[in-house]
CSV table of C-alpha atoms in Angstrom, one decimal:
chain,number,residue,atom,x,y,z
A,1,UNK,CA,-0.1,0.0,-0.1
A,2,UNK,CA,1.6,3.4,-0.9
A,3,UNK,CA,1.3,6.2,1.6
A,4,UNK,CA,-1.7,8.0,-0.1
A,5,UNK,CA,-3.8,4.9,0.1
A,6,UNK,CA,-2.6,4.2,3.6
A,7,UNK,CA,-3.3,7.7,4.9
A,8,UNK,CA,-6.7,8.0,3.1
A,9,UNK,CA,-7.8,5.0,4.5
A,10,UNK,CA,-6.8,5.9,8.1
A,11,UNK,CA,-8.6,9.3,7.7
A,12,UNK,CA,-11.9,7.2,6.5
A,13,UNK,CA,-11.3,4.8,9.5
A,14,UNK,CA,-11.3,7.7,12.0
A,15,UNK,CA,-14.2,9.5,10.4
A,16,UNK,CA,-16.1,6.5,10.7
A,17,UNK,CA,-16.5,6.5,6.8
A,18,UNK,CA,-14.8,3.2,6.1
A,19,UNK,CA,-17.1,0.2,5.3
A,20,UNK,CA,-15.0,-3.0,6.2
A,21,UNK,CA,-15.0,-5.8,3.6
A,22,UNK,CA,-13.0,-8.9,2.6
A,23,UNK,CA,-11.2,-6.7,0.2
A,24,UNK,CA,-9.4,-4.7,2.8
A,25,UNK,CA,-5.5,-5.2,3.1
A,26,UNK,CA,-4.3,-7.0,5.9
A,27,UNK,CA,-3.0,-3.8,7.6
A,28,UNK,CA,-6.3,-2.3,7.7
A,29,UNK,CA,-8.0,-5.3,8.9
A,30,UNK,CA,-5.2,-5.3,11.6
A,31,UNK,CA,-5.9,-1.7,12.4
A,32,UNK,CA,-9.8,-2.2,12.4
A,33,UNK,CA,-9.7,-5.1,15.0
A,34,UNK,CA,-7.1,-3.5,17.1
A,35,UNK,CA,-7.5,-2.0,20.6
A,36,UNK,CA,-5.1,0.7,19.2
A,37,UNK,CA,-7.7,2.2,17.0
A,38,UNK,CA,-10.3,2.5,20.0
A,39,UNK,CA,-7.5,4.2,22.1
A,40,UNK,CA,-6.7,6.5,19.0
A,41,UNK,CA,-10.3,7.7,18.7
A,42,UNK,CA,-10.5,8.2,22.6
A,43,UNK,CA,-7.6,10.5,22.4
A,44,UNK,CA,-9.1,12.5,19.4
A,45,UNK,CA,-12.5,12.8,21.2
A,46,UNK,CA,-11.0,13.5,24.7
A,47,UNK,CA,-8.9,16.4,23.4
A,48,UNK,CA,-12.0,17.8,21.2
A,49,UNK,CA,-14.2,17.7,24.2
A,50,UNK,CA,-11.7,19.0,26.6
A,51,UNK,CA,-10.8,22.0,24.2
A,52,UNK,CA,-14.6,22.7,23.6
A,53,UNK,CA,-15.7,22.4,27.2
A,54,UNK,CA,-13.3,25.2,28.0
A,55,UNK,CA,-13.9,27.5,24.9
A,56,UNK,CA,-17.5,27.2,24.9
A,57,UNK,CA,-18.4,26.5,28.5
A,58,UNK,CA,-22.0,27.7,28.5
A,59,UNK,CA,-23.2,25.5,25.4
A,60,UNK,CA,-21.0,22.7,26.7
A,61,UNK,CA,-22.6,23.0,30.1
A,62,UNK,CA,-26.0,22.9,28.5
A,63,UNK,CA,-25.1,19.7,26.2
A,64,UNK,CA,-23.7,18.0,29.3
A,65,UNK,CA,-27.0,18.7,31.0
A,66,UNK,CA,-29.0,17.1,28.6
A,67,UNK,CA,-26.4,14.3,27.9
A,68,UNK,CA,-25.9,15.2,24.5
A,69,UNK,CA,-22.3,16.6,24.7
A,70,UNK,CA,-20.5,13.4,24.0
A,71,UNK,CA,-22.4,12.5,20.9
A,72,UNK,CA,-22.5,16.1,19.5
A,73,UNK,CA,-18.7,16.3,19.6
A,74,UNK,CA,-18.5,12.9,18.0
A,75,UNK,CA,-20.8,13.7,15.3
A,76,UNK,CA,-19.2,17.2,14.6
A,77,UNK,CA,-15.8,15.5,14.4
A,78,UNK,CA,-17.0,12.8,12.0
A,79,UNK,CA,-18.8,15.2,9.6
A,80,UNK,CA,-16.6,18.1,9.7
A,81,UNK,CA,-13.2,19.1,9.3
A,82,UNK,CA,-11.9,20.1,12.6
A,83,UNK,CA,-9.2,22.8,13.1
A,84,UNK,CA,-6.4,22.3,15.5
A,85,UNK,CA,-6.9,25.8,16.9
A,86,UNK,CA,-9.4,26.1,19.6
A,87,UNK,CA,-10.4,29.7,18.6
A,88,UNK,CA,-11.4,28.2,15.1
A,89,UNK,CA,-12.8,24.9,16.2
A,90,UNK,CA,-14.9,26.7,19.0
A,91,UNK,CA,-16.6,29.1,16.7
A,92,UNK,CA,-17.2,26.5,14.2
A,93,UNK,CA,-18.7,24.1,16.6
A,94,UNK,CA,-21.1,26.8,17.7
A,95,UNK,CA,-22.0,27.6,14.2
A,96,UNK,CA,-22.7,23.9,13.5
A,97,UNK,CA,-24.9,23.8,16.6
A,98,UNK,CA,-26.8,26.9,15.1
A,99,UNK,CA,-28.5,24.4,12.8
A,100,UNK,CA,-29.3,22.0,15.2
A,101,UNK,CA,-32.8,20.4,15.3
A,102,UNK,CA,-33.3,21.1,19.0
A,103,UNK,CA,-34.3,24.9,19.2
A,104,UNK,CA,-32.8,25.3,22.8
A,105,UNK,CA,-29.4,24.1,21.2
A,106,UNK,CA,-29.7,26.6,18.7
A,107,UNK,CA,-30.4,29.4,21.0
A,108,UNK,CA,-27.7,28.6,23.6
A,109,UNK,CA,-25.0,28.2,20.9
A,110,UNK,CA,-26.1,31.5,19.0
A,111,UNK,CA,-26.0,33.3,22.3
A,112,UNK,CA,-22.7,31.9,23.2
A,113,UNK,CA,-21.2,32.6,19.8
A,114,UNK,CA,-22.3,36.2,19.8
A,115,UNK,CA,-20.9,36.7,23.5
A,116,UNK,CA,-17.4,35.4,22.3
A,117,UNK,CA,-17.4,37.7,19.3
A,118,UNK,CA,-18.4,40.6,21.6
A,119,UNK,CA,-15.9,39.7,24.2
A,120,UNK,CA,-13.2,39.4,21.5
A,121,UNK,CA,-13.8,43.0,20.4
A,122,UNK,CA,-16.7,43.0,17.9
A,123,UNK,CA,-18.4,46.2,17.9
A,124,UNK,CA,-21.4,44.7,16.1
A,125,UNK,CA,-24.8,44.1,17.7
A,126,UNK,CA,-26.1,40.7,17.7
A,127,UNK,CA,-29.8,39.6,17.9
A,128,UNK,CA,-30.7,36.1,19.2
A,129,UNK,CA,-34.5,35.2,19.0
A,130,UNK,CA,-35.8,32.3,21.0
A,131,UNK,CA,-39.2,31.1,22.5
A,132,UNK,CA,-37.6,30.3,25.8
A,133,UNK,CA,-37.2,32.7,28.7
A,134,UNK,CA,-33.5,33.2,28.7
A,135,UNK,CA,-33.3,33.3,32.5
A,136,UNK,CA,-35.1,29.9,32.6
A,137,UNK,CA,-32.1,28.6,30.2
A,138,UNK,CA,-29.4,30.1,32.6
A,139,UNK,CA,-31.0,28.6,35.6
A,140,UNK,CA,-31.5,25.2,33.9
A,141,UNK,CA,-27.6,25.2,32.8
A,142,UNK,CA,-26.0,26.5,36.0
A,143,UNK,CA,-28.6,25.2,38.6
A,144,UNK,CA,-30.8,22.4,39.2
A,145,UNK,CA,-33.8,24.3,37.6
A,146,UNK,CA,-36.1,22.0,35.3
A,147,UNK,CA,-35.8,22.1,31.5
A,148,UNK,CA,-37.2,25.3,30.1
A,149,UNK,CA,-40.4,25.2,28.6
A,150,UNK,CA,-41.3,26.9,25.4
A,151,UNK,CA,-43.2,30.2,25.7
A,152,UNK,CA,-45.9,31.5,23.4
A,153,UNK,CA,-44.0,34.8,23.2
A,154,UNK,CA,-40.8,35.5,21.8
A,155,UNK,CA,-37.7,36.8,23.4
A,156,UNK,CA,-34.7,38.7,21.7
A,157,UNK,CA,-31.4,38.6,23.4
A,158,UNK,CA,-29.4,41.8,22.3
A,159,UNK,CA,-25.6,41.1,22.7
A,160,UNK,CA,-23.5,44.2,22.3
A,161,UNK,CA,-20.4,45.8,23.9
A,162,UNK,CA,-22.6,49.0,24.5
A,163,UNK,CA,-24.4,47.0,27.3
A,164,UNK,CA,-23.7,46.1,31.0
A,165,UNK,CA,-22.5,42.6,31.0
A,166,UNK,CA,-22.8,42.7,27.1
A,167,UNK,CA,-26.2,41.5,26.7
A,168,UNK,CA,-29.9,42.4,27.5
A,169,UNK,CA,-33.1,40.4,27.0
A,170,UNK,CA,-36.0,42.0,25.2
A,171,UNK,CA,-39.6,40.5,25.4
A,172,UNK,CA,-41.4,41.0,22.2
A,173,UNK,CA,-44.9,41.1,23.7
B,1,UNK,CA,-2.9,22.2,1.8
B,2,UNK,CA,-5.8,24.1,3.0
B,3,UNK,CA,-5.7,23.4,6.8
B,4,UNK,CA,-7.8,26.2,8.2
B,5,UNK,CA,-5.1,27.3,11.0
B,6,UNK,CA,-4.5,30.7,12.5
B,7,UNK,CA,-3.3,33.2,10.0
B,8,UNK,CA,-0.9,35.1,12.4
B,9,UNK,CA,0.7,35.4,15.5
B,10,UNK,CA,-0.6,37.9,17.8
B,11,UNK,CA,1.6,41.1,18.0
B,12,UNK,CA,1.7,40.8,21.9
B,13,UNK,CA,2.9,37.3,21.6
B,14,UNK,CA,5.7,38.4,19.2
B,15,UNK,CA,6.9,41.1,21.5
B,16,UNK,CA,6.9,39.0,24.5
B,17,UNK,CA,9.0,36.5,22.6
B,18,UNK,CA,11.4,39.3,21.4
B,19,UNK,CA,11.8,40.8,24.9
B,20,UNK,CA,12.6,37.2,26.1
B,21,UNK,CA,15.2,36.7,23.2
B,22,UNK,CA,17.2,39.9,24.7
B,23,UNK,CA,18.3,37.7,27.5
B,24,UNK,CA,17.0,33.9,26.7
B,25,UNK,CA,18.1,31.8,23.6
B,26,UNK,CA,14.9,30.9,21.8
B,27,UNK,CA,14.0,27.7,20.2
B,28,UNK,CA,10.8,27.0,18.2
B,29,UNK,CA,8.9,23.9,18.4
B,30,UNK,CA,6.0,23.2,16.0
B,31,UNK,CA,3.1,20.9,16.0
B,32,UNK,CA,1.1,22.1,12.9
B,33,UNK,CA,3.6,21.3,10.1
B,34,UNK,CA,2.3,17.8,9.4
B,35,UNK,CA,5.5,17.1,7.4
B,36,UNK,CA,4.2,13.5,6.8
B,37,UNK,CA,1.0,14.1,5.0
B,38,UNK,CA,1.2,12.5,1.4
B,39,UNK,CA,-0.4,15.5,0.0
B,40,UNK,CA,2.2,18.1,1.4
B,41,UNK,CA,2.9,19.9,4.5
B,42,UNK,CA,1.1,22.8,5.9
B,43,UNK,CA,2.0,26.1,4.2
B,44,UNK,CA,0.1,28.0,6.8
B,45,UNK,CA,2.3,26.7,9.4
B,46,UNK,CA,5.4,27.7,7.4
B,47,UNK,CA,3.9,31.2,7.0
B,48,UNK,CA,3.6,31.4,10.9
B,49,UNK,CA,7.3,30.3,11.1
B,50,UNK,CA,8.1,33.0,8.4
B,51,UNK,CA,6.9,35.6,11.0
B,52,UNK,CA,9.0,34.2,13.9
B,53,UNK,CA,11.7,33.7,11.4
B,54,UNK,CA,11.7,37.5,10.5
B,55,UNK,CA,11.1,38.8,13.9
B,56,UNK,CA,13.1,36.5,16.3
B,57,UNK,CA,16.5,35.3,16.1
B,58,UNK,CA,15.9,31.6,17.1
B,59,UNK,CA,18.6,29.1,17.6
B,60,UNK,CA,16.9,26.1,15.8
B,61,UNK,CA,13.4,24.9,15.1
B,62,UNK,CA,11.6,21.6,15.2
B,63,UNK,CA,8.6,19.4,14.4
B,64,UNK,CA,7.3,15.9,14.9
B,65,UNK,CA,8.1,13.2,12.5
B,66,UNK,CA,4.4,12.3,11.9
B,67,UNK,CA,1.2,13.7,10.3
B,68,UNK,CA,-2.1,15.5,11.7
B,69,UNK,CA,-3.7,16.1,8.2
B,70,UNK,CA,-4.7,14.1,5.1
B,71,UNK,CA,-5.9,16.4,2.1
B,72,UNK,CA,-6.6,19.4,4.3
B,73,UNK,CA,-8.7,17.2,6.7
B,74,UNK,CA,-7.5,17.3,10.4
B,75,UNK,CA,-7.1,13.8,12.1
B,76,UNK,CA,-7.5,15.4,15.6
B,77,UNK,CA,-4.3,13.7,16.7
B,78,UNK,CA,-0.8,12.9,15.4
B,79,UNK,CA,0.0,9.8,13.6
B,80,UNK,CA,3.4,8.0,13.2
B,81,UNK,CA,4.5,7.0,9.7
B,82,UNK,CA,5.1,3.8,7.8
B,83,UNK,CA,8.9,3.5,7.8
B,84,UNK,CA,9.4,3.0,4.2
B,85,UNK,CA,11.6,4.2,1.2
B,86,UNK,CA,8.7,6.3,-0.2
B,87,UNK,CA,8.4,8.0,3.2
B,88,UNK,CA,12.2,8.4,3.7
B,89,UNK,CA,12.4,10.1,0.4
B,90,UNK,CA,9.3,12.4,0.9
B,91,UNK,CA,10.5,13.3,4.2
B,92,UNK,CA,13.8,14.2,3.3
B,93,UNK,CA,12.8,16.3,0.3
B,94,UNK,CA,10.6,18.4,2.4
B,95,UNK,CA,13.5,18.7,5.3
B,96,UNK,CA,15.8,19.8,2.7
B,97,UNK,CA,13.4,22.5,1.5
B,98,UNK,CA,12.8,23.5,5.1
B,99,UNK,CA,16.5,23.9,5.9
B,100,UNK,CA,16.9,26.0,2.7
B,101,UNK,CA,14.1,28.4,3.6
B,102,UNK,CA,15.2,29.2,7.3
B,103,UNK,CA,19.0,28.5,7.3
B,104,UNK,CA,18.5,27.3,10.7
B,105,UNK,CA,19.4,23.9,12.2
B,106,UNK,CA,16.0,21.8,11.9
B,107,UNK,CA,15.0,18.9,14.2
B,108,UNK,CA,12.6,16.1,13.9
B,109,UNK,CA,11.2,14.6,17.0
B,110,UNK,CA,10.1,10.9,17.5
B,111,UNK,CA,6.2,10.6,18.4
B,112,UNK,CA,4.5,8.0,20.1
B,113,UNK,CA,3.1,5.3,18.0
B,114,UNK,CA,-0.7,4.4,18.6
B,115,UNK,CA,-1.7,2.7,15.3
B,116,UNK,CA,-0.4,-0.7,14.6
B,117,UNK,CA,3.0,-0.7,12.9
B,118,UNK,CA,3.1,-1.1,9.2
B,119,UNK,CA,5.4,-3.6,7.4
B,120,UNK,CA,8.5,-1.4,7.4
B,121,UNK,CA,11.7,-1.2,5.2
B,122,UNK,CA,13.5,0.5,8.2
B,123,UNK,CA,13.8,0.2,12.2
B,124,UNK,CA,12.7,3.1,14.1
B,125,UNK,CA,16.3,4.1,14.4
B,126,UNK,CA,17.4,3.4,10.9
B,127,UNK,CA,14.5,5.6,9.8
B,128,UNK,CA,15.6,8.5,11.9
B,129,UNK,CA,19.3,8.0,10.9
B,130,UNK,CA,18.4,7.9,7.3
B,131,UNK,CA,16.5,11.0,7.2
B,132,UNK,CA,19.2,12.6,9.0
B,133,UNK,CA,22.1,11.6,6.9
B,134,UNK,CA,20.0,12.4,3.7
B,135,UNK,CA,19.5,16.0,5.0
B,136,UNK,CA,21.7,16.9,7.9
B,137,UNK,CA,18.8,17.5,10.2
B,138,UNK,CA,19.0,16.8,13.8
B,139,UNK,CA,16.7,15.0,16.4
B,140,UNK,CA,14.8,15.6,19.4
B,141,UNK,CA,14.8,12.4,21.4
B,142,UNK,CA,11.4,12.3,23.4
B,143,UNK,CA,12.4,10.0,26.3
B,144,UNK,CA,8.8,9.5,27.6
B,145,UNK,CA,7.5,8.9,24.0
B,146,UNK,CA,10.0,6.1,23.8
B,147,UNK,CA,9.2,4.7,27.1
B,148,UNK,CA,5.3,4.7,26.0
B,149,UNK,CA,6.4,2.8,22.7
B,150,UNK,CA,8.3,0.4,25.0
B,151,UNK,CA,5.5,-0.3,27.2
B,152,UNK,CA,2.7,-0.1,24.5
B,153,UNK,CA,4.6,-2.3,21.8
B,154,UNK,CA,7.7,-3.9,23.4
B,155,UNK,CA,9.7,-1.5,21.4
B,156,UNK,CA,13.5,-2.3,22.4
B,157,UNK,CA,14.4,1.3,23.6
B,158,UNK,CA,17.9,0.5,24.5
B,159,UNK,CA,18.8,-1.0,21.2
B,160,UNK,CA,17.1,2.2,19.6
B,161,UNK,CA,19.4,4.1,21.8
B,162,UNK,CA,22.6,2.2,20.8
B,163,UNK,CA,21.7,2.5,17.0
B,164,UNK,CA,20.7,6.3,16.9
B,165,UNK,CA,23.1,8.7,15.7
B,166,UNK,CA,23.3,10.4,19.0
B,167,UNK,CA,25.8,13.2,17.8
B,168,UNK,CA,22.6,14.5,15.9
B,169,UNK,CA,20.3,14.7,18.9
B,170,UNK,CA,20.0,18.5,20.0
B,171,UNK,CA,17.0,18.3,22.4
B,172,UNK,CA,15.7,15.8,24.9
B,173,UNK,CA,12.0,16.0,25.9
B,174,UNK,CA,10.9,14.7,29.2
B,175,UNK,CA,7.1,14.6,30.2
B,176,UNK,CA,4.5,12.2,31.9
B,177,UNK,CA,1.2,11.1,30.8
B,178,UNK,CA,-1.6,8.8,31.7
B,179,UNK,CA,-2.4,5.0,31.2
B,180,UNK,CA,-5.6,4.4,29.3
B,181,UNK,CA,-6.8,0.9,28.5
B,182,UNK,CA,-3.3,-0.2,29.4
B,183,UNK,CA,-1.7,2.2,26.9
B,184,UNK,CA,0.9,4.8,28.1
B,185,UNK,CA,0.0,8.1,26.7
B,186,UNK,CA,1.9,11.1,26.2
B,187,UNK,CA,-0.7,13.6,27.9
B,188,UNK,CA,2.2,15.9,29.2
B,189,UNK,CA,0.0,16.3,32.4
B,190,UNK,CA,2.4,15.5,35.4
B,191,UNK,CA,5.8,15.4,37.1
B,192,UNK,CA,8.5,13.5,35.6
B,193,UNK,CA,8.8,9.9,36.5
B,194,UNK,CA,12.2,8.8,38.0
B,195,UNK,CA,12.7,6.3,35.3
B,196,UNK,CA,12.5,9.2,32.7
B,197,UNK,CA,15.0,11.1,34.4
B,198,UNK,CA,17.6,8.2,34.9
B,199,UNK,CA,17.2,7.3,31.2
B,200,UNK,CA,17.6,10.9,30.1
B,201,UNK,CA,20.7,10.9,32.5
B,202,UNK,CA,22.2,7.8,30.6
B,203,UNK,CA,21.7,9.8,27.1
B,204,UNK,CA,23.4,12.6,28.3
B,205,UNK,CA,26.6,10.8,29.1
B,206,UNK,CA,26.7,8.7,25.8
B,207,UNK,CA,29.7,9.1,23.9
B,208,UNK,CA,29.4,12.0,21.1
B,209,UNK,CA,26.0,13.1,22.5
B,210,UNK,CA,24.7,16.3,20.7
B,211,UNK,CA,22.2,17.3,23.2
B,212,UNK,CA,22.1,20.9,24.2
B,213,UNK,CA,18.6,21.1,25.8
B,214,UNK,CA,16.5,19.3,28.0
B,215,UNK,CA,12.8,20.3,27.6
B,216,UNK,CA,10.1,19.4,30.3
B,217,UNK,CA,6.9,19.4,28.4
B,218,UNK,CA,3.6,20.3,30.1
B,219,UNK,CA,0.3,21.2,28.5
B,220,UNK,CA,-1.7,24.5,29.5
B,221,UNK,CA,-4.6,22.1,30.3
B,222,UNK,CA,-2.5,20.3,32.9
B,223,UNK,CA,-1.8,23.5,34.8
B,224,UNK,CA,-5.2,23.7,36.8
B,225,UNK,CA,-4.7,20.0,38.2
B,226,UNK,CA,-1.2,20.2,39.1
B,227,UNK,CA,-1.1,23.6,40.4
B,228,UNK,CA,1.5,26.5,39.9
B,229,UNK,CA,3.4,25.6,43.0
B,230,UNK,CA,3.9,22.0,42.2
B,231,UNK,CA,5.0,23.0,38.6
B,232,UNK,CA,7.5,25.5,39.9
B,233,UNK,CA,8.9,22.8,42.2
B,234,UNK,CA,9.2,20.4,39.4
B,235,UNK,CA,11.1,23.0,37.3
B,236,UNK,CA,13.6,23.9,40.2
B,237,UNK,CA,13.9,19.9,40.7
B,238,UNK,CA,14.7,19.2,37.1
B,239,UNK,CA,17.0,22.3,36.8
B,240,UNK,CA,19.1,21.0,39.7
B,241,UNK,CA,19.3,17.7,37.9
B,242,UNK,CA,20.0,18.8,34.6
B,243,UNK,CA,21.5,22.3,34.9
B,244,UNK,CA,23.9,21.6,37.8
């Protein structure tokens, strides 16, 4: 096997894209059946999880609270090209979550991404709309409050460096 | 290679290193070059190195003998290379280009091997020696990585040390890590084991040993768990052992 073939196959294996077959070279079969592969994947997921938990603390805490963090990190790694730089990886991960099917995940990720932008010096104003009462969300993430319920009214969170604590909640009703 | 890495080094970081360079010698150690990717190494990494080269008078620079990307896709960890003629030729060509580009000594470091070993044309020592003799590059001997390979795969560490061209070694890296599923891993998260220190001492007294620097590696992530006081104590302990 030449270097190109070997590296592309290992990439596919790590990204869970490789479909094992009888046609696989002996080395690839050895890799697939090895404990080494499990350890290698554990290392990859451990570092991504560790980095993301530190960079996007709020979203990670939320995802952990709903027992979705590990799966989201693994899913993100499998599907996306992950940067080795946390500033890039963190933002890309949050952007990815902004398209999640869970509306609360979308809000949490969108809010944290905006806060990161403003805390990094952005002078833009960001507006994040949600059907959850933001204080319910914060209480759920950081205390033992119940999972927030959807409200009929809409809330808009404005994130801006002009505001005290960089954000405020606007109730649209 | 489109690797999506940072495009610049912050001005304040450069200024801090410049200030340090007034009274300390600076060496550069990278993790983003991916010299072993079949489709080319990271040009973005080299552009970052260009900035350092323009602004900082560093003594030498170094990278890991492995790869972290394939076709621009990040693997998420560093993977060791098959020790084949194809790899030797590819790495040698790239090392020569790097040496020409920066006019500084360039070192390659042995990395821990997690993937099963590929049927190879060279032993680990032959592989390093061949690349070095082809290019004139030096080595970093990561002693803890060698210990990991010994533990994880039965790698003959002492045979390796007797065969490697020790005159080409410029740095030794020492560290500690974790054990997961029976595998020793280079997590760089703890004080150095006595066995690592003893092995390092043995290397330093080897005939023709070219080592000029012993580098204690610790990741930022380990700082909260270890605590600053413990880290300072470890630094003092290692300094007393290796700088006496």
